[in-house]
JSON list of C-alpha atoms in Angstrom, two decimals:
[
{"chain": "A", "resi": 103, "resn": "MET", "atom": "CA", "xyz": [11.83, 31.62, -2.32]},
{"chain": "A", "resi": 104, "resn": "ASP", "atom": "CA", "xyz": [14.20, 30.07, -5.06]},
{"chain": "A", "resi": 105, "resn": "GLY", "atom": "CA", "xyz": [17.98, 29.93, -4.49]},
{"chain": "A", "resi": 106, "resn": "TYR", "atom": "CA", "xyz": [18.46, 33.03, -6.83]},
{"chain": "A", "resi": 107, "resn": "VAL", "atom": "CA", "xyz": [16.18, 35.69, -4.97]},
{"chain": "A", "resi": 108, "resn": "LYS", "atom": "CA", "xyz": [17.64, 34.45, -1.77]},
{"chain": "A", "resi": 109, "resn": "ASN", "atom": "CA", "xyz": [21.35, 35.09, -3.15]},
{"chain": "A", "resi": 110, "resn": "LYS", "atom": "CA", "xyz": [20.37, 38.70, -4.33]},
{"chain": "A", "resi": 111, "resn": "THR", "atom": "CA", "xyz": [18.75, 38.92, -0.95]},
{"chain": "A", "resi": 112, "resn": "GLU", "atom": "CA", "xyz": [22.20, 38.10, 0.89]},
{"chain": "A", "resi": 113, "resn": "ALA", "atom": "CA", "xyz": [23.99, 40.37, -1.52]},
{"chain": "A", "resi": 114, "resn": "ILE", "atom": "CA", "xyz": [21.81, 43.37, -0.56]},
{"chain": "A", "resi": 115, "resn": "ARG", "atom": "CA", "xyz": [22.27, 42.73, 3.19]},
{"chain": "A", "resi": 116, "resn": "SER", "atom": "CA", "xyz": [26.10, 42.26, 2.68]},
{"chain": "A", "resi": 117, "resn": "VAL", "atom": "CA", "xyz": [26.25, 45.13, 0.67]},
{"chain": "A", "resi": 118, "resn": "ARG", "atom": "CA", "xyz": [24.13, 47.39, 3.49]},
{"chain": "A", "resi": 119, "resn": "LYS", "atom": "CA", "xyz": [26.68, 45.48, 6.26]},
{"chain": "A", "resi": 120, "resn": "ILE", "atom": "CA", "xyz": [29.30, 47.49, 3.96]},
{"chain": "A", "resi": 121, "resn": "ILE", "atom": "CA", "xyz": [27.18, 51.11, 4.27]},
{"chain": "A", "resi": 122, "resn": "LEU", "atom": "CA", "xyz": [27.10, 50.52, 8.28]},
{"chain": "A", "resi": 123, "resn": "TRP", "atom": "CA", "xyz": [31.01, 49.91, 8.29]},
{"chain": "A", "resi": 124, "resn": "LYS", "atom": "CA", "xyz": [31.34, 53.36, 6.60]},
{"chain": "A", "resi": 125, "resn": "TYR", "atom": "CA", "xyz": [29.22, 55.21, 8.64]},
{"chain": "A", "resi": 126, "resn": "LEU", "atom": "CA", "xyz": [30.70, 53.98, 11.83]},
{"chain": "A", "resi": 127, "resn": "THR", "atom": "CA", "xyz": [33.84, 55.34, 10.77]},
{"chain": "A", "resi": 128, "resn": "THR", "atom": "CA", "xyz": [32.59, 58.41, 12.25]},
{"chain": "A", "resi": 129, "resn": "PHE", "atom": "CA", "xyz": [31.98, 56.91, 15.60]},
{"chain": "A", "resi": 130, "resn": "LEU", "atom": "CA", "xyz": [35.30, 58.68, 16.70]},
{"chain": "A", "resi": 131, "resn": "ILE", "atom": "CA", "xyz": [33.69, 62.25, 16.19]},
{"chain": "A", "resi": 132, "resn": "LEU", "atom": "CA", "xyz": [31.35, 61.17, 18.77]},
{"chain": "A", "resi": 133, "resn": "VAL", "atom": "CA", "xyz": [33.78, 59.98, 21.39]},
{"chain": "A", "resi": 134, "resn": "PHE", "atom": "CA", "xyz": [33.94, 63.85, 21.94]},
{"chain": "A", "resi": 135, "resn": "ILE", "atom": "CA", "xyz": [30.98, 64.06, 23.28]},
{"chain": "A", "resi": 136, "resn": "PRO", "atom": "CA", "xyz": [31.26, 62.68, 26.28]},
{"chain": "A", "resi": 137, "resn": "VAL", "atom": "CA", "xyz": [34.68, 64.47, 26.38]},
{"chain": "A", "resi": 138, "resn": "TRP", "atom": "CA", "xyz": [32.44, 67.79, 26.23]},
{"chain": "A", "resi": 139, "resn": "LEU", "atom": "CA", "xyz": [29.61, 66.35, 29.07]},
{"chain": "A", "resi": 140, "resn": "PHE", "atom": "CA", "xyz": [32.51, 65.76, 31.43]},
{"chain": "A", "resi": 141, "resn": "ALA", "atom": "CA", "xyz": [34.15, 69.14, 31.24]},
{"chain": "A", "resi": 142, "resn": "LEU", "atom": "CA", "xyz": [30.22, 70.61, 31.75]},
{"chain": "A", "resi": 143, "resn": "ALA", "atom": "CA", "xyz": [30.13, 68.22, 34.80]},
{"chain": "A", "resi": 144, "resn": "VAL", "atom": "CA", "xyz": [33.14, 68.71, 36.47]},
{"chain": "A", "resi": 145, "resn": "ASN", "atom": "CA", "xyz": [32.16, 72.28, 38.40]},
{"chain": "A", "resi": 146, "resn": "GLN", "atom": "CA", "xyz": [29.55, 73.00, 40.79]},
{"chain": "A", "resi": 147, "resn": "PRO", "atom": "CA", "xyz": [26.86, 75.42, 39.58]},
{"chain": "A", "resi": 148, "resn": "PRO", "atom": "CA", "xyz": [27.45, 78.66, 41.58]},
{"chain": "A", "resi": 149, "resn": "GLU", "atom": "CA", "xyz": [24.05, 77.77, 43.48]},
{"chain": "A", "resi": 150, "resn": "LYS", "atom": "CA", "xyz": [25.84, 74.77, 45.39]},
{"chain": "A", "resi": 151, "resn": "TRP", "atom": "CA", "xyz": [29.24, 76.81, 46.30]},
{"chain": "A", "resi": 152, "resn": "THR", "atom": "CA", "xyz": [30.03, 76.65, 49.55]},
{"chain": "A", "resi": 153, "resn": "GLN", "atom": "CA", "xyz": [30.75, 79.38, 52.04]},
{"chain": "A", "resi": 154, "resn": "THR", "atom": "CA", "xyz": [33.36, 79.05, 55.00]},
{"chain": "A", "resi": 155, "resn": "ASP", "atom": "CA", "xyz": [35.53, 80.78, 57.56]},
{"chain": "A", "resi": 156, "resn": "ILE", "atom": "CA", "xyz": [39.58, 79.30, 57.20]},
{"chain": "A", "resi": 157, "resn": "VAL", "atom": "CA", "xyz": [42.90, 80.05, 59.22]},
{"chain": "A", "resi": 158, "resn": "PHE", "atom": "CA", "xyz": [45.49, 80.90, 56.08]},
{"chain": "A", "resi": 159, "resn": "SER", "atom": "CA", "xyz": [48.94, 78.62, 56.33]},
{"chain": "A", "resi": 160, "resn": "HIS", "atom": "CA", "xyz": [50.09, 78.92, 52.94]},
{"chain": "A", "resi": 161, "resn": "ILE", "atom": "CA", "xyz": [50.35, 78.29, 49.49]},
{"chain": "A", "resi": 162, "resn": "SER", "atom": "CA", "xyz": [51.88, 75.14, 48.19]},
{"chain": "A", "resi": 163, "resn": "GLN", "atom": "CA", "xyz": [52.13, 73.05, 44.58]},
{"chain": "A", "resi": 164, "resn": "GLU", "atom": "CA", "xyz": [50.59, 69.68, 44.69]},
{"chain": "A", "resi": 165, "resn": "ARG", "atom": "CA", "xyz": [48.77, 67.28, 42.59]},
{"chain": "A", "resi": 166, "resn": "ILE", "atom": "CA", "xyz": [45.42, 66.52, 43.69]},
{"chain": "A", "resi": 167, "resn": "GLY", "atom": "CA", "xyz": [42.39, 64.56, 42.52]},
{"chain": "A", "resi": 168, "resn": "LEU", "atom": "CA", "xyz": [42.32, 63.50, 38.88]},
{"chain": "A", "resi": 169, "resn": "GLN", "atom": "CA", "xyz": [45.05, 66.18, 37.91]},
{"chain": "A", "resi": 170, "resn": "ARG", "atom": "CA", "xyz": [48.05, 64.86, 36.32]},
{"chain": "A", "resi": 171, "resn": "TRP", "atom": "CA", "xyz": [49.85, 68.52, 37.09]},
{"chain": "A", "resi": 172, "resn": "ARG", "atom": "CA", "xyz": [51.08, 70.38, 40.10]},
{"chain": "A", "resi": 173, "resn": "SER", "atom": "CA", "xyz": [48.51, 72.74, 41.06]},
{"chain": "A", "resi": 174, "resn": "HIS", "atom": "CA", "xyz": [48.98, 75.92, 43.52]},
{"chain": "A", "resi": 175, "resn": "VAL", "atom": "CA", "xyz": [46.87, 75.18, 46.59]},
{"chain": "A", "resi": 176, "resn": "LEU", "atom": "CA", "xyz": [46.03, 77.48, 49.50]},
{"chain": "A", "resi": 177, "resn": "ASN", "atom": "CA", "xyz": [46.34, 75.38, 52.65]},
{"chain": "A", "resi": 178, "resn": "THR", "atom": "CA", "xyz": [44.47, 76.12, 56.03]},
{"chain": "A", "resi": 179, "resn": "CYS", "atom": "CA", "xyz": [45.80, 76.18, 59.37]},
{"chain": "A", "resi": 180, "resn": "ASP", "atom": "CA", "xyz": [43.57, 72.90, 59.87]},
{"chain": "A", "resi": 181, "resn": "GLY", "atom": "CA", "xyz": [44.70, 71.00, 56.82]},
{"chain": "A", "resi": 182, "resn": "ARG", "atom": "CA", "xyz": [42.17, 71.44, 54.70]},
{"chain": "A", "resi": 183, "resn": "GLN", "atom": "CA", "xyz": [43.51, 72.38, 50.94]},
{"chain": "A", "resi": 184, "resn": "PHE", "atom": "CA", "xyz": [41.64, 74.69, 47.99]},
{"chain": "A", "resi": 185, "resn": "LEU", "atom": "CA", "xyz": [42.85, 74.74, 44.62]},
{"chain": "A", "resi": 186, "resn": "ILE", "atom": "CA", "xyz": [43.57, 78.07, 43.15]},
{"chain": "A", "resi": 187, "resn": "LYS", "atom": "CA", "xyz": [42.76, 78.53, 39.53]},
{"chain": "A", "resi": 188, "resn": "SER", "atom": "CA", "xyz": [46.17, 79.96, 38.65]},
{"chain": "A", "resi": 189, "resn": "LYS", "atom": "CA", "xyz": [44.75, 80.99, 35.12]},
{"chain": "A", "resi": 190, "resn": "PHE", "atom": "CA", "xyz": [42.38, 83.39, 36.82]},
{"chain": "A", "resi": 191, "resn": "VAL", "atom": "CA", "xyz": [44.34, 84.62, 39.61]},
{"chain": "A", "resi": 192, "resn": "ASP", "atom": "CA", "xyz": [47.58, 85.65, 40.32]},
{"chain": "A", "resi": 193, "resn": "VAL", "atom": "CA", "xyz": [49.15, 83.60, 42.90]},
{"chain": "A", "resi": 194, "resn": "ASP", "atom": "CA", "xyz": [51.90, 86.03, 43.43]},
{"chain": "A", "resi": 195, "resn": "ALA", "atom": "CA", "xyz": [50.00, 88.89, 44.43]},
{"chain": "A", "resi": 196, "resn": "LEU", "atom": "CA", "xyz": [47.76, 86.39, 46.17]},
{"chain": "A", "resi": 197, "resn": "GLN", "atom": "CA", "xyz": [50.69, 85.02, 47.97]},
{"chain": "A", "resi": 198, "resn": "GLU", "atom": "CA", "xyz": [51.67, 88.78, 49.46]},
{"chain": "A", "resi": 199, "resn": "LYS", "atom": "CA", "xyz": [48.21, 89.50, 50.24]},
{"chain": "A", "resi": 200, "resn": "LEU", "atom": "CA", "xyz": [47.48, 86.83, 52.40]},
{"chain": "A", "resi": 201, "resn": "VAL", "atom": "CA", "xyz": [48.95, 86.65, 56.18]},
{"chain": "A", "resi": 202, "resn": "SER", "atom": "CA", "xyz": [49.77, 83.18, 57.77]},
{"chain": "A", "resi": 203, "resn": "GLY", "atom": "CA", "xyz": [47.51, 82.91, 60.79]},
{"chain": "A", "resi": 204, "resn": "LYS", "atom": "CA", "xyz": [44.71, 85.19, 59.76]},
{"chain": "A", "resi": 205, "resn": "THR", "atom": "CA", "xyz": [40.95, 84.11, 59.16]},
{"chain": "A", "resi": 206, "resn": "TYR", "atom": "CA", "xyz": [39.23, 85.12, 55.86]},
{"chain": "A", "resi": 207, "resn": "ARG", "atom": "CA", "xyz": [35.98, 84.10, 54.38]},
{"chain": "A", "resi": 208, "resn": "LEU", "atom": "CA", "xyz": [36.16, 81.52, 51.43]},
{"chain": "A", "resi": 209, "resn": "VAL", "atom": "CA", "xyz": [34.28, 80.46, 48.97]},
{"chain": "A", "resi": 210, "resn": "PHE", "atom": "CA", "xyz": [34.47, 77.07, 46.93]},
{"chain": "A", "resi": 211, "resn": "SER", "atom": "CA", "xyz": [32.91, 74.40, 45.06]},
{"chain": "A", "resi": 212, "resn": "HIS", "atom": "CA", "xyz": [33.25, 70.78, 45.07]},
{"chain": "A", "resi": 213, "resn": "THR", "atom": "CA", "xyz": [34.76, 69.14, 41.36]},
{"chain": "A", "resi": 214, "resn": "ILE", "atom": "CA", "xyz": [33.73, 65.46, 40.19]},
{"chain": "A", "resi": 215, "resn": "ALA", "atom": "CA", "xyz": [37.47, 65.73, 39.12]},
{"chain": "A", "resi": 216, "resn": "GLY", "atom": "CA", "xyz": [38.80, 65.62, 42.97]},
{"chain": "A", "resi": 217, "resn": "GLY", "atom": "CA", "xyz": [39.77, 68.55, 45.28]},
{"chain": "A", "resi": 218, "resn": "ASP", "atom": "CA", "xyz": [37.80, 71.84, 45.91]},
{"chain": "A", "resi": 219, "resn": "HIS", "atom": "CA", "xyz": [38.25, 74.81, 43.90]},
{"chain": "A", "resi": 220, "resn": "MET", "atom": "CA", "xyz": [38.85, 78.52, 45.59]},
{"chain": "A", "resi": 221, "resn": "GLU", "atom": "CA", "xyz": [35.82, 80.80, 43.84]},
{"chain": "A", "resi": 222, "resn": "ALA", "atom": "CA", "xyz": [36.31, 83.47, 46.17]},
{"chain": "A", "resi": 223, "resn": "LEU", "atom": "CA", "xyz": [38.09, 85.15, 49.14]},
{"chain": "A", "resi": 224, "resn": "TYR", "atom": "CA", "xyz": [37.36, 88.01, 51.70]},
{"chain": "A", "resi": 225, "resn": "ASP", "atom": "CA", "xyz": [38.90, 89.28, 54.66]},
{"chain": "A", "resi": 226, "resn": "GLU", "atom": "CA", "xyz": [37.17, 91.93, 56.76]},
{"chain": "A", "resi": 227, "resn": "ASP", "atom": "CA", "xyz": [38.50, 95.32, 54.87]},
{"chain": "A", "resi": 228, "resn": "GLU", "atom": "CA", "xyz": [38.84, 94.11, 51.24]},
{"chain": "A", "resi": 229, "resn": "VAL", "atom": "CA", "xyz": [37.78, 91.55, 48.43]},
{"chain": "A", "resi": 230, "resn": "ILE", "atom": "CA", "xyz": [41.07, 89.32, 47.42]},
{"chain": "A", "resi": 231, "resn": "GLN", "atom": "CA", "xyz": [39.14, 87.39, 44.88]},
{"chain": "A", "resi": 232, "resn": "ASN", "atom": "CA", "xyz": [36.15, 88.25, 43.80]},
{"chain": "A", "resi": 233, "resn": "LEU", "atom": "CA", "xyz": [32.65, 85.67, 43.59]},
{"chain": "A", "resi": 234, "resn": "GLU", "atom": "CA", "xyz": [31.08, 87.70, 40.27]},
{"chain": "A", "resi": 235, "resn": "SER", "atom": "CA", "xyz": [34.31, 87.08, 38.52]},
{"chain": "A", "resi": 236, "resn": "SER", "atom": "CA", "xyz": [34.30, 83.23, 39.28]},
{"chain": "A", "resi": 237, "resn": "VAL", "atom": "CA", "xyz": [30.27, 83.07, 38.41]},
{"chain": "A", "resi": 238, "resn": "ARG", "atom": "CA", "xyz": [31.15, 84.51, 35.36]},
{"chain": "A", "resi": 239, "resn": "GLN", "atom": "CA", "xyz": [33.96, 82.60, 34.44]},
{"chain": "A", "resi": 240, "resn": "TRP", "atom": "CA", "xyz": [31.74, 79.24, 35.08]},
{"chain": "A", "resi": 241, "resn": "GLU", "atom": "CA", "xyz": [28.47, 80.46, 32.59]},
{"chain": "A", "resi": 242, "resn": "ARG", "atom": "CA", "xyz": [31.59, 80.92, 30.21]},
{"chain": "A", "resi": 243, "resn": "GLU", "atom": "CA", "xyz": [33.10, 77.65, 30.74]},
{"chain": "A", "resi": 244, "resn": "GLN", "atom": "CA", "xyz": [29.41, 76.38, 30.43]},
{"chain": "A", "resi": 245, "resn": "ARG", "atom": "CA", "xyz": [28.50, 78.09, 27.39]},
{"chain": "A", "resi": 246, "resn": "GLU", "atom": "CA", "xyz": [31.81, 76.81, 25.98]},
{"chain": "A", "resi": 247, "resn": "GLY", "atom": "CA", "xyz": [31.08, 73.35, 26.28]},
{"chain": "A", "resi": 248, "resn": "THR", "atom": "CA", "xyz": [27.61, 73.56, 24.91]},
{"chain": "A", "resi": 249, "resn": "ARG", "atom": "CA", "xyz": [28.92, 74.91, 22.08]},
{"chain": "A", "resi": 250, "resn": "GLY", "atom": "CA", "xyz": [31.30, 72.17, 21.71]},
{"chain": "A", "resi": 251, "resn": "ILE", "atom": "CA", "xyz": [28.63, 69.30, 22.24]},
{"chain": "A", "resi": 252, "resn": "ILE", "atom": "CA", "xyz": [26.30, 71.40, 19.20]},
{"chain": "A", "resi": 253, "resn": "VAL", "atom": "CA", "xyz": [29.49, 71.66, 17.15]},
{"chain": "A", "resi": 254, "resn": "THR", "atom": "CA", "xyz": [30.48, 68.19, 17.74]},
{"chain": "A", "resi": 255, "resn": "LEU", "atom": "CA", "xyz": [26.98, 67.04, 16.68]},
{"chain": "A", "resi": 256, "resn": "ILE", "atom": "CA", "xyz": [27.13, 69.25, 13.49]},
{"chain": "A", "resi": 257, "resn": "ILE", "atom": "CA", "xyz": [30.18, 67.86, 12.35]},
{"chain": "A", "resi": 258, "resn": "GLU", "atom": "CA", "xyz": [29.04, 64.30, 13.11]},
{"chain": "A", "resi": 259, "resn": "VAL", "atom": "CA", "xyz": [26.09, 65.11, 11.02]},
{"chain": "A", "resi": 260, "resn": "ILE", "atom": "CA", "xyz": [27.95, 66.60, 7.98]},
{"chain": "A", "resi": 261, "resn": "ALA", "atom": "CA", "xyz": [30.03, 63.70, 7.93]},
{"chain": "A", "resi": 262, "resn": "LEU", "atom": "CA", "xyz": [27.43, 61.39, 7.85]},
{"chain": "A", "resi": 263, "resn": "VAL", "atom": "CA", "xyz": [25.59, 63.24, 5.16]},
{"chain": "A", "resi": 264, "resn": "LEU", "atom": "CA", "xyz": [28.95, 63.25, 3.01]},
{"chain": "A", "resi": 265, "resn": "ILE", "atom": "CA", "xyz": [29.75, 59.56, 3.57]},
{"chain": "A", "resi": 266, "resn": "ASP", "atom": "CA", "xyz": [25.91, 58.55, 2.50]},
{"chain": "A", "resi": 267, "resn": "ARG", "atom": "CA", "xyz": [26.07, 60.87, -0.88]},
{"chain": "A", "resi": 268, "resn": "LEU", "atom": "CA", "xyz": [29.64, 60.69, -1.99]},
{"chain": "A", "resi": 269, "resn": "TRP", "atom": "CA", "xyz": [31.21, 57.63, -0.33]},
{"chain": "A", "resi": 270, "resn": "CYS", "atom": "CA", "xyz": [28.49, 54.98, -0.40]},
{"chain": "A", "resi": 271, "resn": "LYS", "atom": "CA", "xyz": [27.61, 55.72, -3.70]},
{"chain": "A", "resi": 272, "resn": "LYS", "atom": "CA", "xyz": [28.70, 52.70, -5.45]},
{"chain": "A", "resi": 273, "resn": "GLU", "atom": "CA", "xyz": [26.95, 50.20, -2.81]},
{"chain": "A", "resi": 274, "resn": "TYR", "atom": "CA", "xyz": [23.65, 52.26, -3.40]},
{"chain": "A", "resi": 275, "resn": "SER", "atom": "CA", "xyz": [23.87, 51.72, -7.12]},
{"chain": "A", "resi": 276, "resn": "GLN", "atom": "CA", "xyz": [24.71, 48.16, -6.40]},
{"chain": "A", "resi": 277, "resn": "ILE", "atom": "CA", "xyz": [21.57, 47.70, -3.93]},
{"chain": "A", "resi": 278, "resn": "LYS", "atom": "CA", "xyz": [19.55, 49.13, -7.09]},
{"chain": "A", "resi": 279, "resn": "LYS", "atom": "CA", "xyz": [20.67, 46.51, -9.39]},
{"chain": "A", "resi": 280, "resn": "LEU", "atom": "CA", "xyz": [20.27, 43.75, -7.15]},
{"chain": "A", "resi": 281, "resn": "LYS", "atom": "CA", "xyz": [16.43, 44.47, -6.49]},
{"chain": "A", "resi": 282, "resn": "ALA", "atom": "CA", "xyz": [16.42, 45.08, -10.00]},
{"chain": "A", "resi": 283, "resn": "ASP", "atom": "CA", "xyz": [17.64, 41.63, -10.80]},
{"chain": "A", "resi": 284, "resn": "ILE", "atom": "CA", "xyz": [15.24, 40.35, -7.72]},
{"chain": "A", "resi": 285, "resn": "LYS", "atom": "CA", "xyz": [11.98, 42.09, -9.25]},
{"chain": "A", "resi": 286, "resn": "ARG", "atom": "CA", "xyz": [12.85, 40.95, -12.72]},
{"chain": "A", "resi": 287, "resn": "ARG", "atom": "CA", "xyz": [13.16, 37.21, -11.57]},
{"chain": "A", "resi": 288, "resn": "GLN", "atom": "CA", "xyz": [10.09, 37.52, -9.64]},
{"chain": "A", "resi": 289, "resn": "ASP", "atom": "CA", "xyz": [8.03, 39.16, -12.53]},
{"chain": "A", "resi": 290, "resn": "ARG", "atom": "CA", "xyz": [8.93, 35.66, -14.57]}
]
């Protein structure tokens, strides 16, 4: 292989590296995939939720697990703590219903982010927090996480196509010209 062809081949390799760097600009979009996967994995599925009897002590606000903010926490007389999902549970109404020292039936889930989440709460007379609503909420969160992953992947594909068709146009024409130069040289 003569030096001319070698130089042109190296120039093609260099232009392809530029194209690759342009594709890698979409890497920031892919960073969201692990975030969505973590959101899907944080909460246990309802089949793995645990039921237990507790003796209620009080409700407090504390930081538990990986959370950076204070959350409402149901405390038991034996020192166990369960996070209350205050987005879905009226904590003030819950505090009014619960009696310190009384026994309740509690369904909870473990999270990889730390802490146990209260999913349902019953006493012998009434349902204080409904299990079915917690299951529906878990299913909704799973659907939203799956949609998030799909939308992120679609955005990634669109970004790569746009980069390929619009931003890399000049590089593709350079590669075409360099290949034509090599072919012309080899035909001589």
